[in-house]
PDB file of C-alpha atoms and ligand atoms in Angstrom:
ATOM      1  CA  UNK A   1     -11.911   2.108 -14.589  1.00 95.00           C
ATOM      2  CA  UNK A   2     -11.983   5.829 -13.937  1.00 98.00           C
ATOM      3  CA  UNK A   3      -9.585   7.466 -11.469  1.00 98.00           C
ATOM      4  CA  UNK A   4     -12.634   8.358  -9.385  1.00 97.00           C
ATOM      5  CA  UNK A   5     -13.708   4.722  -9.158  1.00 97.00           C
ATOM      6  CA  UNK A   6     -10.141   3.663  -8.365  1.00 97.00           C
ATOM      7  CA  UNK A   7      -9.996   6.226  -5.575  1.00 97.00           C
ATOM      8  CA  UNK A   8     -13.304   5.059  -4.101  1.00 98.00           C
ATOM      9  CA  UNK A   9     -12.134   1.485  -4.189  1.00 97.00           C
ATOM     10  CA  UNK A  10      -8.827   2.315  -2.525  1.00 97.00           C
ATOM     11  CA  UNK A  11     -10.485   4.490   0.085  1.00 98.00           C
ATOM     12  CA  UNK A  12     -12.605   1.498   1.079  1.00 98.00           C
ATOM     13  CA  UNK A  13      -9.481  -0.666   1.321  1.00 98.00           C
ATOM     14  CA  UNK A  14      -7.639   1.958   3.373  1.00 98.00           C
ATOM     15  CA  UNK A  15     -10.527   2.022   5.829  1.00 97.00           C
ATOM     16  CA  UNK A  16     -10.301  -1.710   6.514  1.00 98.00           C
ATOM     17  CA  UNK A  17      -7.226  -1.395   8.756  1.00 98.00           C
ATOM     18  CA  UNK A  18      -4.795   1.317   9.931  1.00 98.00           C
ATOM     19  CA  UNK A  19      -1.861  -0.347   8.142  1.00 98.00           C
ATOM     20  CA  UNK A  20      -1.237  -1.824   4.716  1.00 98.00           C
ATOM     21  CA  UNK A  21       1.792  -4.088   5.161  1.00 98.00           C
ATOM     22  CA  UNK A  22       4.411  -3.570   2.468  1.00 98.00           C
ATOM     23  CA  UNK A  23       5.899  -6.981   1.743  1.00 98.00           C
ATOM     24  CA  UNK A  24       9.083  -8.073  -0.015  1.00 98.00           C
ATOM     25  CA  UNK A  25       8.817 -11.814  -0.567  1.00 98.00           C
ATOM     26  CA  UNK A  26      12.088 -13.637  -1.273  1.00 98.00           C
ATOM     27  CA  UNK A  27      11.001 -17.230  -0.676  1.00 98.00           C
ATOM     28  CA  UNK A  28       7.733 -18.333  -2.238  1.00 98.00           C
ATOM     29  CA  UNK A  29       7.267 -20.929   0.520  1.00 98.00           C
ATOM     30  CA  UNK A  30       6.784 -18.104   3.006  1.00 98.00           C
ATOM     31  CA  UNK A  31       4.110 -16.287   0.998  1.00 98.00           C
ATOM     32  CA  UNK A  32       1.008 -18.078   2.146  1.00 98.00           C
ATOM     33  CA  UNK A  33       1.838 -18.453   5.874  1.00 98.00           C
ATOM     34  CA  UNK A  34       2.961 -14.818   5.938  1.00 98.00           C
ATOM     35  CA  UNK A  35      -0.341 -13.670   4.484  1.00 98.00           C
ATOM     36  CA  UNK A  36      -2.262 -15.954   6.835  1.00 98.00           C
ATOM     37  CA  UNK A  37      -0.481 -14.504   9.866  1.00 98.00           C
ATOM     38  CA  UNK A  38      -1.106 -10.911   8.800  1.00 98.00           C
ATOM     39  CA  UNK A  39      -4.774 -11.528   8.022  1.00 98.00           C
ATOM     40  CA  UNK A  40      -5.224 -13.442  11.294  1.00 98.00           C
ATOM     41  CA  UNK A  41      -3.708 -10.465  13.107  1.00 98.00           C
ATOM     42  CA  UNK A  42      -6.293  -8.134  11.611  1.00 98.00           C
ATOM     43  CA  UNK A  43      -4.544  -6.733   8.540  1.00 98.00           C
ATOM     44  CA  UNK A  44      -6.509  -7.928   5.494  1.00 98.00           C
ATOM     45  CA  UNK A  45      -5.024  -5.608   2.853  1.00 98.00           C
ATOM     46  CA  UNK A  46      -1.540  -6.657   1.729  1.00 98.00           C
ATOM     47  CA  UNK A  47       0.862  -5.036  -0.732  1.00 98.00           C
ATOM     48  CA  UNK A  48       3.403  -7.329  -2.367  1.00 98.00           C
ATOM     49  CA  UNK A  49       6.187  -5.324  -3.971  1.00 98.00           C
ATOM     50  CA  UNK A  50       7.298  -6.382  -7.440  1.00 98.00           C
ATOM     51  CA  UNK A  51      10.917  -6.346  -6.362  1.00 97.00           C
ATOM     52  CA  UNK A  52      11.796 -10.013  -6.231  1.00 98.00           C
ATOM     53  CA  UNK A  53      11.678 -12.804  -8.815  1.00 98.00           C
ATOM     54  CA  UNK A  54       8.892 -14.574  -6.903  1.00 98.00           C
ATOM     55  CA  UNK A  55       6.711 -11.513  -6.316  1.00 98.00           C
ATOM     56  CA  UNK A  56       4.056 -12.409  -8.898  1.00 98.00           C
ATOM     57  CA  UNK A  57       3.863 -15.989  -7.661  1.00 98.00           C
ATOM     58  CA  UNK A  58       3.601 -14.633  -4.129  1.00 98.00           C
ATOM     59  CA  UNK A  59       0.571 -12.592  -5.174  1.00 98.00           C
ATOM     60  CA  UNK A  60      -0.964 -15.743  -6.680  1.00 98.00           C
ATOM     61  CA  UNK A  61      -0.378 -17.674  -3.442  1.00 98.00           C
ATOM     62  CA  UNK A  62      -1.554 -14.933  -1.123  1.00 98.00           C
ATOM     63  CA  UNK A  63      -4.672 -14.339  -3.192  1.00 97.00           C
ATOM     64  CA  UNK A  64      -5.837 -17.783  -2.016  1.00 97.00           C
ATOM     65  CA  UNK A  65      -5.841 -16.744   1.636  1.00 98.00           C
ATOM     66  CA  UNK A  66      -9.366 -16.285   2.932  1.00 98.00           C
ATOM     67  CA  UNK A  67     -10.084 -12.763   4.065  1.00 98.00           C
ATOM     68  CA  UNK A  68      -7.042 -11.275   2.375  1.00 98.00           C
ATOM     69  CA  UNK A  69      -7.030  -8.586  -0.314  1.00 98.00           C
ATOM     70  CA  UNK A  70      -3.719  -8.646  -2.136  1.00 98.00           C
ATOM     71  CA  UNK A  71      -2.306  -5.898  -4.295  1.00 98.00           C
ATOM     72  CA  UNK A  72       0.908  -5.310  -6.192  1.00 98.00           C
ATOM     73  CA  UNK A  73       3.357  -2.599  -5.208  1.00 98.00           C
ATOM     74  CA  UNK A  74       6.261  -0.986  -7.019  1.00 98.00           C
ATOM     75  CA  UNK A  75       4.287  -0.758 -10.263  1.00 98.00           C
ATOM     76  CA  UNK A  76       6.471   1.193 -12.685  1.00 98.00           C
ATOM     77  CA  UNK A  77       5.413   0.218 -16.204  1.00 98.00           C
ATOM     78  CA  UNK A  78       2.353  -0.909 -18.172  1.00 98.00           C
ATOM     79  CA  UNK A  79       3.968  -4.355 -18.308  1.00 98.00           C
ATOM     80  CA  UNK A  80       3.983  -4.452 -14.503  1.00 98.00           C
ATOM     81  CA  UNK A  81       0.274  -3.636 -14.534  1.00 98.00           C
ATOM     82  CA  UNK A  82      -0.542  -6.470 -16.940  1.00 98.00           C
ATOM     83  CA  UNK A  83       1.533  -8.939 -14.924  1.00 98.00           C
ATOM     84  CA  UNK A  84       0.040  -7.839 -11.600  1.00 98.00           C
ATOM     85  CA  UNK A  85      -3.481  -8.091 -12.905  1.00 98.00           C
ATOM     86  CA  UNK A  86      -2.804 -11.517 -14.397  1.00 98.00           C
ATOM     87  CA  UNK A  87      -1.420 -12.709 -11.036  1.00 98.00           C
ATOM     88  CA  UNK A  88      -4.648 -11.713  -9.328  1.00 98.00           C
ATOM     89  CA  UNK A  89      -3.736  -8.379  -7.751  1.00 98.00           C
ATOM     90  CA  UNK A  90      -6.838  -6.516  -6.608  1.00 98.00           C
ATOM     91  CA  UNK A  91      -5.141  -3.124  -6.466  1.00 98.00           C
ATOM     92  CA  UNK A  92      -1.864  -1.497  -7.422  1.00 98.00           C
ATOM     93  CA  UNK A  93       0.551   0.840  -5.690  1.00 98.00           C
ATOM     94  CA  UNK A  94       3.274   2.943  -7.289  1.00 98.00           C
ATOM     95  CA  UNK A  95       6.030   5.085  -5.788  1.00 98.00           C
ATOM     96  CA  UNK A  96       5.163   7.935  -8.165  1.00 98.00           C
ATOM     97  CA  UNK A  97       2.979   8.363 -11.197  1.00 98.00           C
ATOM     98  CA  UNK A  98       3.470   8.643 -14.939  1.00 98.00           C
ATOM     99  CA  UNK A  99       0.792   9.141 -17.567  1.00 98.00           C
ATOM    100  CA  UNK A 100       1.578   5.760 -19.090  1.00 98.00           C
ATOM    101  CA  UNK A 101       1.231   3.983 -15.758  1.00 98.00           C
ATOM    102  CA  UNK A 102      -2.001   5.763 -14.867  1.00 98.00           C
ATOM    103  CA  UNK A 103      -3.481   4.980 -18.269  1.00 98.00           C
ATOM    104  CA  UNK A 104      -2.439   1.328 -18.051  1.00 98.00           C
ATOM    105  CA  UNK A 105      -4.134   0.887 -14.671  1.00 98.00           C
ATOM    106  CA  UNK A 106      -7.279   2.664 -15.869  1.00 98.00           C
ATOM    107  CA  UNK A 107      -7.379   0.477 -19.004  1.00 98.00           C
ATOM    108  CA  UNK A 108      -6.769  -2.704 -16.993  1.00 98.00           C
ATOM    109  CA  UNK A 109      -9.361  -1.886 -14.315  1.00 98.00           C
ATOM    110  CA  UNK A 110      -6.703  -2.086 -11.620  1.00 98.00           C
ATOM    111  CA  UNK A 111      -7.370   0.511  -8.908  1.00 98.00           C
ATOM    112  CA  UNK A 112      -4.108   2.368  -8.485  1.00 98.00           C
ATOM    113  CA  UNK A 113      -2.884   4.078  -5.345  1.00 98.00           C
ATOM    114  CA  UNK A 114      -0.452   6.463  -7.050  1.00 98.00           C
ATOM    115  CA  UNK A 115       2.485   8.006  -5.266  1.00 98.00           C
ATOM    116  CA  UNK A 116       2.942  11.748  -4.758  1.00 98.00           C
ATOM    117  CA  UNK A 117       5.730  13.526  -2.926  1.00 97.00           C
ATOM    118  CA  UNK A 118       4.873  17.201  -3.472  1.00 97.00           C
ATOM    119  CA  UNK A 119       1.870  19.519  -3.713  1.00 97.00           C
ATOM    120  CA  UNK A 120       2.268  19.741  -7.466  1.00 98.00           C
ATOM    121  CA  UNK A 121       2.287  15.980  -7.839  1.00 98.00           C
ATOM    122  CA  UNK A 122      -0.780  15.671  -5.623  1.00 98.00           C
ATOM    123  CA  UNK A 123      -2.522  18.421  -7.627  1.00 98.00           C
ATOM    124  CA  UNK A 124      -1.698  16.791 -10.929  1.00 98.00           C
ATOM    125  CA  UNK A 125      -3.162  13.487  -9.768  1.00 98.00           C
ATOM    126  CA  UNK A 126      -6.176  15.295  -8.353  1.00 98.00           C
ATOM    127  CA  UNK A 127      -6.763  16.970 -11.715  1.00 98.00           C
ATOM    128  CA  UNK A 128      -6.991  13.523 -13.259  1.00 98.00           C
ATOM    129  CA  UNK A 129      -9.414  12.369 -10.544  1.00 98.00           C
ATOM    130  CA  UNK A 130      -7.212  10.609  -7.991  1.00 98.00           C
ATOM    131  CA  UNK A 131      -8.406  11.748  -4.575  1.00 98.00           C
ATOM    132  CA  UNK A 132      -6.630   8.931  -2.726  1.00 98.00           C
ATOM    133  CA  UNK A 133      -2.850   8.876  -3.050  1.00 98.00           C
ATOM    134  CA  UNK A 134       0.247   7.444  -1.430  1.00 98.00           C
ATOM    135  CA  UNK A 135       2.512  10.019   0.212  1.00 98.00           C
ATOM    136  CA  UNK A 136       5.956   8.649  -0.572  1.00 98.00           C
ATOM    137  CA  UNK A 137       8.601   8.581   0.787  1.00 98.00           C
ATOM    138  CA  UNK A 138       6.761   9.896   3.804  1.00 98.00           C
ATOM    139  CA  UNK A 139       9.481  10.411   6.392  1.00 98.00           C
ATOM    140  CA  UNK A 140      12.128  11.552   3.925  1.00 98.00           C
ATOM    141  CA  UNK A 141       9.649  14.115   2.549  1.00 97.00           C
ATOM    142  CA  UNK A 142       9.149  15.835   5.855  1.00 98.00           C
ATOM    143  CA  UNK A 143       6.871  13.372   7.560  1.00 98.00           C
ATOM    144  CA  UNK A 144       3.834  14.396   9.550  1.00 98.00           C
ATOM    145  CA  UNK A 145       4.418  18.180   9.364  1.00 98.00           C
ATOM    146  CA  UNK A 146       4.771  18.037   5.568  1.00 98.00           C
ATOM    147  CA  UNK A 147       1.668  15.934   5.080  1.00 98.00           C
ATOM    148  CA  UNK A 148      -0.290  18.154   7.430  1.00 98.00           C
ATOM    149  CA  UNK A 149       0.858  21.213   5.470  1.00 98.00           C
ATOM    150  CA  UNK A 150      -0.223  19.681   2.154  1.00 98.00           C
ATOM    151  CA  UNK A 151      -3.623  18.988   3.710  1.00 97.00           C
ATOM    152  CA  UNK A 152      -4.287  22.649   4.461  1.00 97.00           C
ATOM    153  CA  UNK A 153      -4.577  23.839   0.830  1.00 98.00           C
ATOM    154  CA  UNK A 154      -5.499  20.432  -0.658  1.00 98.00           C
ATOM    155  CA  UNK A 155      -7.846  18.818   1.875  1.00 98.00           C
ATOM    156  CA  UNK A 156      -9.728  16.876  -0.788  1.00 97.00           C
ATOM    157  CA  UNK A 157      -6.800  14.498  -1.291  1.00 98.00           C
ATOM    158  CA  UNK A 158      -6.420  11.781   1.307  1.00 98.00           C
ATOM    159  CA  UNK A 159      -3.224   9.793   1.681  1.00 98.00           C
ATOM    160  CA  UNK A 160      -1.612   6.561   2.682  1.00 98.00           C
ATOM    161  CA  UNK A 161       1.816   7.775   3.875  1.00 98.00           C
ATOM    162  CA  UNK A 162       4.486   5.135   3.297  1.00 98.00           C
ATOM    163  CA  UNK A 163       8.248   5.010   3.697  1.00 98.00           C
ATOM    164  CA  UNK A 164       9.815   5.256   7.111  1.00 98.00           C
ATOM    165  CA  UNK A 165       6.526   4.835   8.921  1.00 98.00           C
ATOM    166  CA  UNK A 166       6.939   2.943  12.194  1.00 98.00           C
ATOM    167  CA  UNK A 167       4.858   1.964  15.216  1.00 98.00           C
ATOM    168  CA  UNK A 168       6.255   5.090  16.895  1.00 97.00           C
ATOM    169  CA  UNK A 169       5.254   7.674  14.291  1.00 98.00           C
ATOM    170  CA  UNK A 170       2.212   5.884  12.825  1.00 98.00           C
ATOM    171  CA  UNK A 171      -0.216   7.315  15.428  1.00 98.00           C
ATOM    172  CA  UNK A 172       0.819  10.860  14.475  1.00 98.00           C
ATOM    173  CA  UNK A 173       0.112  10.184  10.796  1.00 98.00           C
ATOM    174  CA  UNK A 174      -3.156   8.451  11.598  1.00 98.00           C
ATOM    175  CA  UNK A 175      -4.271  11.482  13.610  1.00 98.00           C
ATOM    176  CA  UNK A 176      -4.095  13.709  10.497  1.00 98.00           C
ATOM    177  CA  UNK A 177      -7.407  14.474   8.805  1.00 97.00           C
ATOM    178  CA  UNK A 178      -5.905  13.721   5.374  1.00 98.00           C
ATOM    179  CA  UNK A 179      -4.519  10.302   6.299  1.00 98.00           C
ATOM    180  CA  UNK A 180      -6.681   7.235   5.710  1.00 98.00           C
ATOM    181  CA  UNK A 181      -4.150   4.594   6.716  1.00 98.00           C
ATOM    182  CA  UNK A 182      -0.396   4.098   6.597  1.00 98.00           C
ATOM    183  CA  UNK A 183       1.840   1.688   4.700  1.00 98.00           C
ATOM    184  CA  UNK A 184       4.845   0.015   6.254  1.00 98.00           C
ATOM    185  CA  UNK A 185       7.025  -3.032   6.343  1.00 98.00           C
ATOM    186  CA  UNK A 186       7.589  -3.315  10.091  1.00 98.00           C
ATOM    187  CA  UNK A 187       5.020  -6.080  10.641  1.00 98.00           C
ATOM    188  CA  UNK A 188       7.039  -8.493   8.510  1.00 98.00           C
ATOM    189  CA  UNK A 189      10.631  -8.233   9.755  1.00 98.00           C
ATOM    190  CA  UNK A 190      13.077 -10.187   7.605  1.00 97.00           C
ATOM    191  CA  UNK A 191      14.346 -12.305  10.502  1.00 98.00           C
ATOM    192  CA  UNK A 192      10.846 -13.283  11.563  1.00 98.00           C
ATOM    193  CA  UNK A 193       9.974 -14.335   8.009  1.00 98.00           C
ATOM    194  CA  UNK A 194      13.250 -16.257   7.617  1.00 97.00           C
ATOM    195  CA  UNK A 195      12.669 -18.025  10.931  1.00 98.00           C
ATOM    196  CA  UNK A 196       9.029 -18.638  10.047  1.00 98.00           C
ATOM    197  CA  UNK A 197       8.016 -16.975  13.273  1.00 98.00           C
ATOM    198  CA  UNK A 198       4.389 -16.541  12.221  1.00 98.00           C
ATOM    199  CA  UNK A 199       3.235 -16.045  15.811  1.00 98.00           C
ATOM    200  CA  UNK A 200       5.449 -12.965  16.116  1.00 98.00           C
ATOM    201  CA  UNK A 201       4.194 -11.583  12.828  1.00 98.00           C
ATOM    202  CA  UNK A 202       0.588 -12.178  13.849  1.00 98.00           C
ATOM    203  CA  UNK A 203       1.259 -10.340  17.096  1.00 98.00           C
ATOM    204  CA  UNK A 204       2.878  -7.406  15.265  1.00 98.00           C
ATOM    205  CA  UNK A 205      -0.133  -7.322  12.956  1.00 98.00           C
ATOM    206  CA  UNK A 206      -2.502  -7.366  15.916  1.00 98.00           C
ATOM    207  CA  UNK A 207      -0.717  -4.379  17.456  1.00 98.00           C
ATOM    208  CA  UNK A 208      -0.805  -2.480  14.153  1.00 98.00           C
ATOM    209  CA  UNK A 209      -4.475  -3.294  13.654  1.00 98.00           C
ATOM    210  CA  UNK A 210      -5.180  -1.730  17.044  1.00 98.00           C
ATOM    211  CA  UNK A 211      -3.520   1.608  16.208  1.00 98.00           C
ATOM    212  CA  UNK A 212      -6.007   4.405  16.844  1.00 94.00           C
ATOM    213  CA  UNK A 213      -7.310   6.399  13.876  1.00 86.00           C
ATOM    214  CA  UNK A 214      -8.906   9.807  13.727  1.00 73.00           C
TER     215      UNK A 214
HETATM  216  C1  3PG B 301       9.151   0.593   0.671  1.00 80.86           C
HETATM  217  O1  3PG B 301       9.680   1.393  -0.060  1.00 80.86           O
HETATM  218  O2  3PG B 301       9.516  -0.573   0.794  1.00 80.86           O
HETATM  219  C2  3PG B 301       7.948   1.034   1.396  1.00 80.86           C
HETATM  220  O3  3PG B 301       7.796   2.390   1.279  1.00 80.86           O
HETATM  221  C3  3PG B 301       8.012   0.621   2.828  1.00 80.86           C
HETATM  222  O4  3PG B 301       8.927   1.375   3.484  1.00 80.86           O
HETATM  223  P1  3PG B 301       9.319   1.038   4.997  1.00 80.86           P
HETATM  224  O5  3PG B 301      10.186  -0.191   4.941  1.00 80.86           O
HETATM  225  O6  3PG B 301      10.064   2.256   5.459  1.00 80.86           O
HETATM  226  O7  3PG B 301       8.061   0.791   5.768  1.00 80.86           O
END
């Protein structure tokens, strides 16, 4: 898969909802009901971070949920790419980008949303053909003003800002012309998942799905 094709694919995913939930799954029993609640609330695109022992199994479980499109986050190595693909991930997300990781995703036909934190990183990815990128860590990197500033000289790159995005600042990101959607974990609070409060999570998803976009 070329970087151009990966970018087109991820742009389509980013247009499905204003938020891609970033999920850390600790208990495999919660994976499916969590995905069902988020999809029912209007958030079909889900990122499961490869940060827990059950993450790959969680992707397998969530991939069964009708209407959901499940990807793997925190991809760092070619081995992560192979494992994510084998678990059924439909897309990948990485905090940054290395040549090895980019090549592995291109070889495996896994559309990667690669992370960039600076203009140079965004330019380097653009040179390779990635026009859709993750701005990470968004708030720590200067937030909305920084992303807006990057958009002035490099308008052809569109972003999914992630990291410190909240219901409060999400509308400001979503109003930027170079933001397609945002990523964030706030729709799956740890206590709600632990308490299996799926109704609360569905409601949080519904509110996020209703965030206005430019
Ligand atoms: C992460 O690193 O887990 C993601 O960037 C999500 O960050 P958030 O918890 O600030 O939304």
